[in-house]
Amino acid sequence: MRGRKPFARSRGNAPKPPEALPRCPEHLSDIARKEWRRLAGTLHKMGVLTVVDRAALAAYCQCYGRWVEAEQKLKETPTILKTPSGHVQQSPWLSISNKQLELMGRYMAELGLSPSARQRLSMGPDHAPDAEPLEIRFVTTYEGADPPEGAGDKDTLTIGSRPSVHPGGPRITRAP
């Protein structure tokens, strides 16, 4: 699928997985385990991570560990190599690094690990943010003169916010 991902539609009858914090898988590398410990608690508190999401976070962490390893190797070796036959090619570590970054980006979108991915997450009615209206006041300054009659409260815009799960975004209305 190309382009932006659509907003998730909240279904009231969607199955709910247990809310327990999953354990870190034993097969992860040391770097991947550190990344797991850094993210798992926070994602669980956000309501994104449950026991059924263990494999997705493990895959992200393993990609992260491989990316860090490839970047460390790139510090030690050149990014362009000359083959025995005289041809020039890019380092295999650069290919590994790029592929792991690509995979990490996909998992980051699924797990809400970027600001735009978090906006697309559907958290349900229990996690809906308060929809407090925001008031923006535009002020016009007149130098050396009084403002024209009728200027004042009519220059106020009220923006009523909606929960982020709604694809329509904020609505702007003119104050009475």
mmCIF file with all atom_site columns, N, CA, C and O in Angstrom, residues 49-95:
data_model
loop_
_atom_site.group_PDB
_atom_site.id
_atom_site.type_symbol
_atom_site.label_atom_id
_atom_site.label_alt_id
_atom_site.label_comp_id
_atom_site.label_asym_id
_atom_site.label_entity_id
_atom_site.label_seq_id
_atom_site.pdbx_PDB_ins_code
_atom_site.Cartn_x
_atom_site.Cartn_y
_atom_site.Cartn_z
_atom_site.occupancy
_atom_site.B_iso_or_equiv
_atom_site.pdbx_formal_charge
_atom_site.auth_seq_id
_atom_site.auth_comp_id
_atom_site.auth_asym_id
_atom_site.auth_atom_id
_atom_site.pdbx_PDB_model_num
ATOM 1   N N  . LEU A 1 49 ? 1.498  -1.591  23.992  1.00 0.00 ? 49 LEU A N  1
ATOM 2   C CA . LEU A 1 49 ? 2.145  -2.890  24.087  1.00 0.00 ? 49 LEU A CA 1
ATOM 3   C C  . LEU A 1 49 ? 1.385  -3.826  25.023  1.00 0.00 ? 49 LEU A C  1
ATOM 4   O O  . LEU A 1 49 ? 1.149  -3.485  26.188  1.00 0.00 ? 49 LEU A O  1
ATOM 5   N N  . THR A 1 50 ? 1.009  -4.986  24.503  1.00 0.00 ? 50 THR A N  1
ATOM 6   C CA . THR A 1 50 ? 0.394  -6.048  25.300  1.00 0.00 ? 50 THR A CA 1
ATOM 7   C C  . THR A 1 50 ? 1.164  -7.331  25.015  1.00 0.00 ? 50 THR A C  1
ATOM 8   O O  . THR A 1 50 ? 2.089  -7.338  24.196  1.00 0.00 ? 50 THR A O  1
ATOM 9   N N  . VAL A 1 51 ? 0.771  -8.420  25.656  1.00 0.00 ? 51 VAL A N  1
ATOM 10  C CA . VAL A 1 51 ? 1.494  -9.677  25.470  1.00 0.00 ? 51 VAL A CA 1
ATOM 11  C C  . VAL A 1 51 ? 1.436  -10.167 24.025  1.00 0.00 ? 51 VAL A C  1
ATOM 12  O O  . VAL A 1 51 ? 2.355  -10.842 23.565  1.00 0.00 ? 51 VAL A O  1
ATOM 13  N N  . VAL A 1 52 ? 0.395  -9.847  23.290  1.00 0.00 ? 52 VAL A N  1
ATOM 14  C CA . VAL A 1 52 ? 0.303  -10.308 21.898  1.00 0.00 ? 52 VAL A CA 1
ATOM 15  C C  . VAL A 1 52 ? 1.194  -9.490  20.962  1.00 0.00 ? 52 VAL A C  1
ATOM 16  O O  . VAL A 1 52 ? 1.397  -9.882  19.817  1.00 0.00 ? 52 VAL A O  1
ATOM 17  N N  . ASP A 1 53 ? 1.733  -8.387  21.429  1.00 0.00 ? 53 ASP A N  1
ATOM 18  C CA . ASP A 1 53 ? 2.598  -7.531  20.616  1.00 0.00 ? 53 ASP A CA 1
ATOM 19  C C  . ASP A 1 53 ? 4.078  -7.823  20.842  1.00 0.00 ? 53 ASP A C  1
ATOM 20  O O  . ASP A 1 53 ? 4.931  -7.107  20.336  1.00 0.00 ? 53 ASP A O  1
ATOM 21  N N  . ARG A 1 54 ? 4.369  -8.863  21.593  1.00 0.00 ? 54 ARG A N  1
ATOM 22  C CA . ARG A 1 54 ? 5.745  -9.190  21.962  1.00 0.00 ? 54 ARG A CA 1
ATOM 23  C C  . ARG A 1 54 ? 6.625  -9.390  20.731  1.00 0.00 ? 54 ARG A C  1
ATOM 24  O O  . ARG A 1 54 ? 7.732  -8.876  20.667  1.00 0.00 ? 54 ARG A O  1
ATOM 25  N N  . ALA A 1 55 ? 6.149  -10.131 19.751  1.00 0.00 ? 55 ALA A N  1
ATOM 26  C CA . ALA A 1 55 ? 6.960  -10.422 18.566  1.00 0.00 ? 55 ALA A CA 1
ATOM 27  C C  . ALA A 1 55 ? 7.278  -9.152  17.771  1.00 0.00 ? 55 ALA A C  1
ATOM 28  O O  . ALA A 1 55 ? 8.385  -8.998  17.260  1.00 0.00 ? 55 ALA A O  1
ATOM 29  N N  . ALA A 1 56 ? 6.319  -8.242  17.661  1.00 0.00 ? 56 ALA A N  1
ATOM 30  C CA . ALA A 1 56 ? 6.561  -7.003  16.909  1.00 0.00 ? 56 ALA A CA 1
ATOM 31  C C  . ALA A 1 56 ? 7.641  -6.160  17.578  1.00 0.00 ? 56 ALA A C  1
ATOM 32  O O  . ALA A 1 56 ? 8.548  -5.648  16.910  1.00 0.00 ? 56 ALA A O  1
ATOM 33  N N  . LEU A 1 57 ? 7.571  -6.016  18.902  1.00 0.00 ? 57 LEU A N  1
ATOM 34  C CA . LEU A 1 57 ? 8.594  -5.243  19.600  1.00 0.00 ? 57 LEU A CA 1
ATOM 35  C C  . LEU A 1 57 ? 9.926  -5.967  19.557  1.00 0.00 ? 57 LEU A C  1
ATOM 36  O O  . LEU A 1 57 ? 10.979 -5.343  19.392  1.00 0.00 ? 57 LEU A O  1
ATOM 37  N N  . ALA A 1 58 ? 9.925  -7.298  19.675  1.00 0.00 ? 58 ALA A N  1
ATOM 38  C CA . ALA A 1 58 ? 11.169 -8.066  19.601  1.00 0.00 ? 58 ALA A CA 1
ATOM 39  C C  . ALA A 1 58 ? 11.821 -7.894  18.231  1.00 0.00 ? 58 ALA A C  1
ATOM 40  O O  . ALA A 1 58 ? 13.043 -7.722  18.133  1.00 0.00 ? 58 ALA A O  1
ATOM 41  N N  . ALA A 1 59 ? 11.009 -7.930  17.175  1.00 0.00 ? 59 ALA A N  1
ATOM 42  C CA . ALA A 1 59 ? 11.551 -7.754  15.827  1.00 0.00 ? 59 ALA A CA 1
ATOM 43  C C  . ALA A 1 59 ? 12.157 -6.358  15.674  1.00 0.00 ? 59 ALA A C  1
ATOM 44  O O  . ALA A 1 59 ? 13.242 -6.205  15.097  1.00 0.00 ? 59 ALA A O  1
ATOM 45  N N  . TYR A 1 60 ? 11.456 -5.340  16.182  1.00 0.00 ? 60 TYR A N  1
ATOM 46  C CA . TYR A 1 60 ? 12.006 -3.984  16.124  1.00 0.00 ? 60 TYR A CA 1
ATOM 47  C C  . TYR A 1 60 ? 13.340 -3.918  16.872  1.00 0.00 ? 60 TYR A C  1
ATOM 48  O O  . TYR A 1 60 ? 14.327 -3.380  16.362  1.00 0.00 ? 60 TYR A O  1
ATOM 49  N N  . CYS A 1 61 ? 13.372 -4.459  18.079  1.00 0.00 ? 61 CYS A N  1
ATOM 50  C CA . CYS A 1 61 ? 14.593 -4.402  18.894  1.00 0.00 ? 61 CYS A CA 1
ATOM 51  C C  . CYS A 1 61 ? 15.742 -5.149  18.234  1.00 0.00 ? 61 CYS A C  1
ATOM 52  O O  . CYS A 1 61 ? 16.893 -4.701  18.287  1.00 0.00 ? 61 CYS A O  1
ATOM 53  N N  . GLN A 1 62 ? 15.457 -6.294  17.614  1.00 0.00 ? 62 GLN A N  1
ATOM 54  C CA . GLN A 1 62 ? 16.507 -7.050  16.927  1.00 0.00 ? 62 GLN A CA 1
ATOM 55  C C  . GLN A 1 62 ? 17.038 -6.257  15.736  1.00 0.00 ? 62 GLN A C  1
ATOM 56  O O  . GLN A 1 62 ? 18.238 -6.211  15.508  1.00 0.00 ? 62 GLN A O  1
ATOM 57  N N  . CYS A 1 63 ? 16.148 -5.612  14.988  1.00 0.00 ? 63 CYS A N  1
ATOM 58  C CA . CYS A 1 63 ? 16.579 -4.742  13.879  1.00 0.00 ? 63 CYS A CA 1
ATOM 59  C C  . CYS A 1 63 ? 17.453 -3.609  14.409  1.00 0.00 ? 63 CYS A C  1
ATOM 60  O O  . CYS A 1 63 ? 18.480 -3.265  13.808  1.00 0.00 ? 63 CYS A O  1
ATOM 61  N N  . TYR A 1 64 ? 17.040 -3.043  15.541  1.00 0.00 ? 64 TYR A N  1
ATOM 62  C CA . TYR A 1 64 ? 17.818 -1.966  16.154  1.00 0.00 ? 64 TYR A CA 1
ATOM 63  C C  . TYR A 1 64 ? 19.216 -2.463  16.528  1.00 0.00 ? 64 TYR A C  1
ATOM 64  O O  . TYR A 1 64 ? 20.213 -1.800  16.249  1.00 0.00 ? 64 TYR A O  1
ATOM 65  N N  . GLY A 1 65 ? 19.290 -3.646  17.140  1.00 0.00 ? 65 GLY A N  1
ATOM 66  C CA . GLY A 1 65 ? 20.586 -4.214  17.522  1.00 0.00 ? 65 GLY A CA 1
ATOM 67  C C  . GLY A 1 65 ? 21.482 -4.441  16.318  1.00 0.00 ? 65 GLY A C  1
ATOM 68  O O  . GLY A 1 65 ? 22.685 -4.147  16.355  1.00 0.00 ? 65 GLY A O  1
ATOM 69  N N  . ARG A 1 66 ? 20.922 -4.962  15.233  1.00 0.00 ? 66 ARG A N  1
ATOM 70  C CA . ARG A 1 66 ? 21.707 -5.190  14.013  1.00 0.00 ? 66 ARG A CA 1
ATOM 71  C C  . ARG A 1 66 ? 22.142 -3.877  13.384  1.00 0.00 ? 66 ARG A C  1
ATOM 72  O O  . ARG A 1 66 ? 23.245 -3.772  12.847  1.00 0.00 ? 66 ARG A O  1
ATOM 73  N N  . TRP A 1 67 ? 21.283 -2.872  13.442  1.00 0.00 ? 67 TRP A N  1
ATOM 74  C CA . TRP A 1 67 ? 21.627 -1.557  12.901  1.00 0.00 ? 67 TRP A CA 1
ATOM 75  C C  . TRP A 1 67 ? 22.800 -0.952  13.675  1.00 0.00 ? 67 TRP A C  1
ATOM 76  O O  . TRP A 1 67 ? 23.748 -0.439  13.078  1.00 0.00 ? 67 TRP A O  1
ATOM 77  N N  . VAL A 1 68 ? 22.747 -1.027  15.003  1.00 0.00 ? 68 VAL A N  1
ATOM 78  C CA . VAL A 1 68 ? 23.838 -0.489  15.825  1.00 0.00 ? 68 VAL A CA 1
ATOM 79  C C  . VAL A 1 68 ? 25.140 -1.223  15.520  1.00 0.00 ? 68 VAL A C  1
ATOM 80  O O  . VAL A 1 68 ? 26.201 -0.609  15.361  1.00 0.00 ? 68 VAL A O  1
ATOM 81  N N  . GLU A 1 69 ? 25.078 -2.559  15.398  1.00 0.00 ? 69 GLU A N  1
ATOM 82  C CA . GLU A 1 69 ? 26.272 -3.342  15.082  1.00 0.00 ? 69 GLU A CA 1
ATOM 83  C C  . GLU A 1 69 ? 26.845 -2.939  13.724  1.00 0.00 ? 69 GLU A C  1
ATOM 84  O O  . GLU A 1 69 ? 28.060 -2.752  13.580  1.00 0.00 ? 69 GLU A O  1
ATOM 85  N N  . ALA A 1 70 ? 25.982 -2.782  12.726  1.00 0.00 ? 70 ALA A N  1
ATOM 86  C CA . ALA A 1 70 ? 26.448 -2.381  11.398  1.00 0.00 ? 70 ALA A CA 1
ATOM 87  C C  . ALA A 1 70 ? 27.066 -0.983  11.430  1.00 0.00 ? 70 ALA A C  1
ATOM 88  O O  . ALA A 1 70 ? 28.100 -0.744  10.787  1.00 0.00 ? 70 ALA A O  1
ATOM 89  N N  . GLU A 1 71 ? 26.470 -0.070  12.181  1.00 0.00 ? 71 GLU A N  1
ATOM 90  C CA . GLU A 1 71 ? 27.020 1.285   12.276  1.00 0.00 ? 71 GLU A CA 1
ATOM 91  C C  . GLU A 1 71 ? 28.381 1.275   12.978  1.00 0.00 ? 71 GLU A C  1
ATOM 92  O O  . GLU A 1 71 ? 29.278 2.033   12.601  1.00 0.00 ? 71 GLU A O  1
ATOM 93  N N  . GLN A 1 72 ? 28.549 0.413   13.975  1.00 0.00 ? 72 GLN A N  1
ATOM 94  C CA . GLN A 1 72 ? 29.851 0.306   14.645  1.00 0.00 ? 72 GLN A CA 1
ATOM 95  C C  . GLN A 1 72 ? 30.907 -0.228  13.685  1.00 0.00 ? 72 GLN A C  1
ATOM 96  O O  . GLN A 1 72 ? 32.043 0.246   13.670  1.00 0.00 ? 72 GLN A O  1
ATOM 97  N N  . LYS A 1 73 ? 30.533 -1.206  12.860  1.00 0.00 ? 73 LYS A N  1
ATOM 98  C CA . LYS A 1 73 ? 31.469 -1.761  11.872  1.00 0.00 ? 73 LYS A CA 1
ATOM 99  C C  . LYS A 1 73 ? 31.811 -0.715  10.804  1.00 0.00 ? 73 LYS A C  1
ATOM 100 O O  . LYS A 1 73 ? 32.944 -0.673  10.309  1.00 0.00 ? 73 LYS A O  1
ATOM 101 N N  . LEU A 1 74 ? 30.830 0.123   10.455  1.00 0.00 ? 74 LEU A N  1
ATOM 102 C CA . LEU A 1 74 ? 31.088 1.167   9.463   1.00 0.00 ? 74 LEU A CA 1
ATOM 103 C C  . LEU A 1 74 ? 32.087 2.201   9.965   1.00 0.00 ? 74 LEU A C  1
ATOM 104 O O  . LEU A 1 74 ? 32.790 2.829   9.171   1.00 0.00 ? 74 LEU A O  1
ATOM 105 N N  . LYS A 1 75 ? 32.152 2.388   11.291  1.00 0.00 ? 75 LYS A N  1
ATOM 106 C CA . LYS A 1 75 ? 33.160 3.306   11.847  1.00 0.00 ? 75 LYS A CA 1
ATOM 107 C C  . LYS A 1 75 ? 34.570 2.750   11.670  1.00 0.00 ? 75 LYS A C  1
ATOM 108 O O  . LYS A 1 75 ? 35.524 3.505   11.566  1.00 0.00 ? 75 LYS A O  1
ATOM 109 N N  . GLU A 1 76 ? 34.669 1.412   11.635  1.00 0.00 ? 76 GLU A N  1
ATOM 110 C CA . GLU A 1 76 ? 35.971 0.757   11.553  1.00 0.00 ? 76 GLU A CA 1
ATOM 111 C C  . GLU A 1 76 ? 36.418 0.503   10.106  1.00 0.00 ? 76 GLU A C  1
ATOM 112 O O  . GLU A 1 76 ? 37.597 0.284   9.857   1.00 0.00 ? 76 GLU A O  1
ATOM 113 N N  . THR A 1 77 ? 35.465 0.470   9.176   1.00 0.00 ? 77 THR A N  1
ATOM 114 C CA . THR A 1 77 ? 35.789 0.125   7.785   1.00 0.00 ? 77 THR A CA 1
ATOM 115 C C  . THR A 1 77 ? 35.293 1.220   6.849   1.00 0.00 ? 77 THR A C  1
ATOM 116 O O  . THR A 1 77 ? 34.371 1.967   7.184   1.00 0.00 ? 77 THR A O  1
ATOM 117 N N  . PRO A 1 78 ? 35.862 1.295   5.657   1.00 0.00 ? 78 PRO A N  1
ATOM 118 C CA . PRO A 1 78 ? 35.379 2.303   4.694   1.00 0.00 ? 78 PRO A CA 1
ATOM 119 C C  . PRO A 1 78 ? 34.006 1.910   4.132   1.00 0.00 ? 78 PRO A C  1
ATOM 120 O O  . PRO A 1 78 ? 33.647 0.734   4.109   1.00 0.00 ? 78 PRO A O  1
ATOM 121 N N  . THR A 1 79 ? 33.257 2.899   3.678   1.00 0.00 ? 79 THR A N  1
ATOM 122 C CA . THR A 1 79 ? 31.938 2.626   3.105   1.00 0.00 ? 79 THR A CA 1
ATOM 123 C C  . THR A 1 79 ? 32.039 2.153   1.655   1.00 0.00 ? 79 THR A C  1
ATOM 124 O O  . THR A 1 79 ? 31.122 1.522   1.155   1.00 0.00 ? 79 THR A O  1
ATOM 125 N N  . ILE A 1 80 ? 33.150 2.445   0.991   1.00 0.00 ? 80 ILE A N  1
ATOM 126 C CA . ILE A 1 80 ? 33.395 2.007   -0.387  1.00 0.00 ? 80 ILE A CA 1
ATOM 127 C C  . ILE A 1 80 ? 34.625 1.104   -0.372  1.00 0.00 ? 80 ILE A C  1
ATOM 128 O O  . ILE A 1 80 ? 35.675 1.470   0.156   1.00 0.00 ? 80 ILE A O  1
ATOM 129 N N  . LEU A 1 81 ? 34.471 -0.082  -0.961  1.00 0.00 ? 81 LEU A N  1
ATOM 130 C CA . LEU A 1 81 ? 35.559 -1.062  -0.993  1.00 0.00 ? 81 LEU A CA 1
ATOM 131 C C  . LEU A 1 81 ? 35.984 -1.333  -2.433  1.00 0.00 ? 81 LEU A C  1
ATOM 132 O O  . LEU A 1 81 ? 35.164 -1.230  -3.355  1.00 0.00 ? 81 LEU A O  1
ATOM 133 N N  . LYS A 1 82 ? 37.232 -1.740  -2.604  1.00 0.00 ? 82 LYS A N  1
ATOM 134 C CA . LYS A 1 82 ? 37.731 -2.136  -3.923  1.00 0.00 ? 82 LYS A CA 1
ATOM 135 C C  . LYS A 1 82 ? 37.885 -3.656  -3.905  1.00 0.00 ? 82 LYS A C  1
ATOM 136 O O  . LYS A 1 82 ? 38.548 -4.214  -3.033  1.00 0.00 ? 82 LYS A O  1
ATOM 137 N N  . THR A 1 83 ? 37.240 -4.322  -4.852  1.00 0.00 ? 83 THR A N  1
ATOM 138 C CA . THR A 1 83 ? 37.307 -5.783  -4.930  1.00 0.00 ? 83 THR A CA 1
ATOM 139 C C  . THR A 1 83 ? 38.664 -6.207  -5.493  1.00 0.00 ? 83 THR A C  1
ATOM 140 O O  . THR A 1 83 ? 39.382 -5.390  -6.084  1.00 0.00 ? 83 THR A O  1
ATOM 141 N N  . PRO A 1 84 ? 39.028 -7.495  -5.314  1.00 0.00 ? 84 PRO A N  1
ATOM 142 C CA . PRO A 1 84 ? 40.311 -7.965  -5.883  1.00 0.00 ? 84 PRO A CA 1
ATOM 143 C C  . PRO A 1 84 ? 40.411 -7.765  -7.395  1.00 0.00 ? 84 PRO A C  1
ATOM 144 O O  . PRO A 1 84 ? 41.503 -7.586  -7.933  1.00 0.00 ? 84 PRO A O  1
ATOM 145 N N  . SER A 1 85 ? 39.256 -7.751  -8.079  1.00 0.00 ? 85 SER A N  1
ATOM 146 C CA . SER A 1 85 ? 39.281 -7.550  -9.534  1.00 0.00 ? 85 SER A CA 1
ATOM 147 C C  . SER A 1 85 ? 39.367 -6.064  -9.914  1.00 0.00 ? 85 SER A C  1
ATOM 148 O O  . SER A 1 85 ? 39.409 -5.731  -11.089 1.00 0.00 ? 85 SER A O  1
ATOM 149 N N  . GLY A 1 86 ? 39.345 -5.168  -8.917  1.00 0.00 ? 86 GLY A N  1
ATOM 150 C CA . GLY A 1 86 ? 39.490 -3.742  -9.185  1.00 0.00 ? 86 GLY A CA 1
ATOM 151 C C  . GLY A 1 86 ? 38.193 -2.962  -9.222  1.00 0.00 ? 86 GLY A C  1
ATOM 152 O O  . GLY A 1 86 ? 38.201 -1.754  -9.394  1.00 0.00 ? 86 GLY A O  1
ATOM 153 N N  . HIS A 1 87 ? 37.059 -3.639  -9.084  1.00 0.00 ? 87 HIS A N  1
ATOM 154 C CA . HIS A 1 87 ? 35.770 -2.950  -9.084  1.00 0.00 ? 87 HIS A CA 1
ATOM 155 C C  . HIS A 1 87 ? 35.520 -2.303  -7.723  1.00 0.00 ? 87 HIS A C  1
ATOM 156 O O  . HIS A 1 87 ? 35.981 -2.781  -6.690  1.00 0.00 ? 87 HIS A O  1
ATOM 157 N N  . VAL A 1 88 ? 34.755 -1.229  -7.737  1.00 0.00 ? 88 VAL A N  1
ATOM 158 C CA . VAL A 1 88 ? 34.401 -0.518  -6.512  1.00 0.00 ? 88 VAL A CA 1
ATOM 159 C C  . VAL A 1 88 ? 32.977 -0.910  -6.125  1.00 0.00 ? 88 VAL A C  1
ATOM 160 O O  . VAL A 1 88 ? 32.084 -0.963  -6.979  1.00 0.00 ? 88 VAL A O  1
ATOM 161 N N  . GLN A 1 89 ? 32.782 -1.212  -4.853  1.00 0.00 ? 89 GLN A N  1
ATOM 162 C CA . GLN A 1 89 ? 31.436 -1.545  -4.367  1.00 0.00 ? 89 GLN A CA 1
ATOM 163 C C  . GLN A 1 89 ? 31.252 -0.986  -2.966  1.00 0.00 ? 89 GLN A C  1
ATOM 164 O O  . GLN A 1 89 ? 32.224 -0.704  -2.274  1.00 0.00 ? 89 GLN A O  1
ATOM 165 N N  . GLN A 1 90 ? 29.991 -0.838  -2.574  1.00 0.00 ? 90 GLN A N  1
ATOM 166 C CA . GLN A 1 90 ? 29.732 -0.328  -1.231  1.00 0.00 ? 90 GLN A CA 1
ATOM 167 C C  . GLN A 1 90 ? 29.927 -1.444  -0.218  1.00 0.00 ? 90 GLN A C  1
ATOM 168 O O  . GLN A 1 90 ? 29.787 -2.621  -0.532  1.00 0.00 ? 90 GLN A O  1
ATOM 169 N N  . SER A 1 91 ? 30.232 -1.049  0.989   1.00 0.00 ? 91 SER A N  1
ATOM 170 C CA . SER A 1 91 ? 30.460 -1.999  2.074   1.00 0.00 ? 91 SER A CA 1
ATOM 171 C C  . SER A 1 91 ? 29.189 -2.789  2.367   1.00 0.00 ? 91 SER A C  1
ATOM 172 O O  . SER A 1 91 ? 28.094 -2.232  2.367   1.00 0.00 ? 91 SER A O  1
ATOM 173 N N  . PRO A 1 92 ? 29.317 -4.094  2.631   1.00 0.00 ? 92 PRO A N  1
ATOM 174 C CA . PRO A 1 92 ? 28.141 -4.860  3.022   1.00 0.00 ? 92 PRO A CA 1
ATOM 175 C C  . PRO A 1 92 ? 27.518 -4.333  4.310   1.00 0.00 ? 92 PRO A C  1
ATOM 176 O O  . PRO A 1 92 ? 26.311 -4.448  4.508   1.00 0.00 ? 92 PRO A O  1
ATOM 177 N N  . TRP A 1 93 ? 28.313 -3.725  5.171   1.00 0.00 ? 93 TRP A N  1
ATOM 178 C CA . TRP A 1 93 ? 27.780 -3.160  6.421   1.00 0.00 ? 93 TRP A CA 1
ATOM 179 C C  . TRP A 1 93 ? 26.844 -1.994  6.141   1.00 0.00 ? 93 TRP A C  1
ATOM 180 O O  . TRP A 1 93 ? 25.877 -1.786  6.878   1.00 0.00 ? 93 TRP A O  1
ATOM 181 N N  . LEU A 1 94 ? 27.110 -1.247  5.079   1.00 0.00 ? 94 LEU A N  1
ATOM 182 C CA . LEU A 1 94 ? 26.218 -0.152  4.708   1.00 0.00 ? 94 LEU A CA 1
ATOM 183 C C  . LEU A 1 94 ? 24.875 -0.703  4.235   1.00 0.00 ? 94 LEU A C  1
ATOM 184 O O  . LEU A 1 94 ? 23.818 -0.163  4.577   1.00 0.00 ? 94 LEU A O  1
ATOM 185 N N  . SER A 1 95 ? 24.912 -1.792  3.460   1.00 0.00 ? 95 SER A N  1
ATOM 186 C CA . SER A 1 95 ? 23.662 -2.429  3.020   1.00 0.00 ? 95 SER A CA 1
ATOM 187 C C  . SER A 1 95 ? 22.865 -2.954  4.205   1.00 0.00 ? 95 SER A C  1
ATOM 188 O O  . SER A 1 95 ? 21.642 -2.794  4.261   1.00 0.00 ? 95 SER A O  1
#
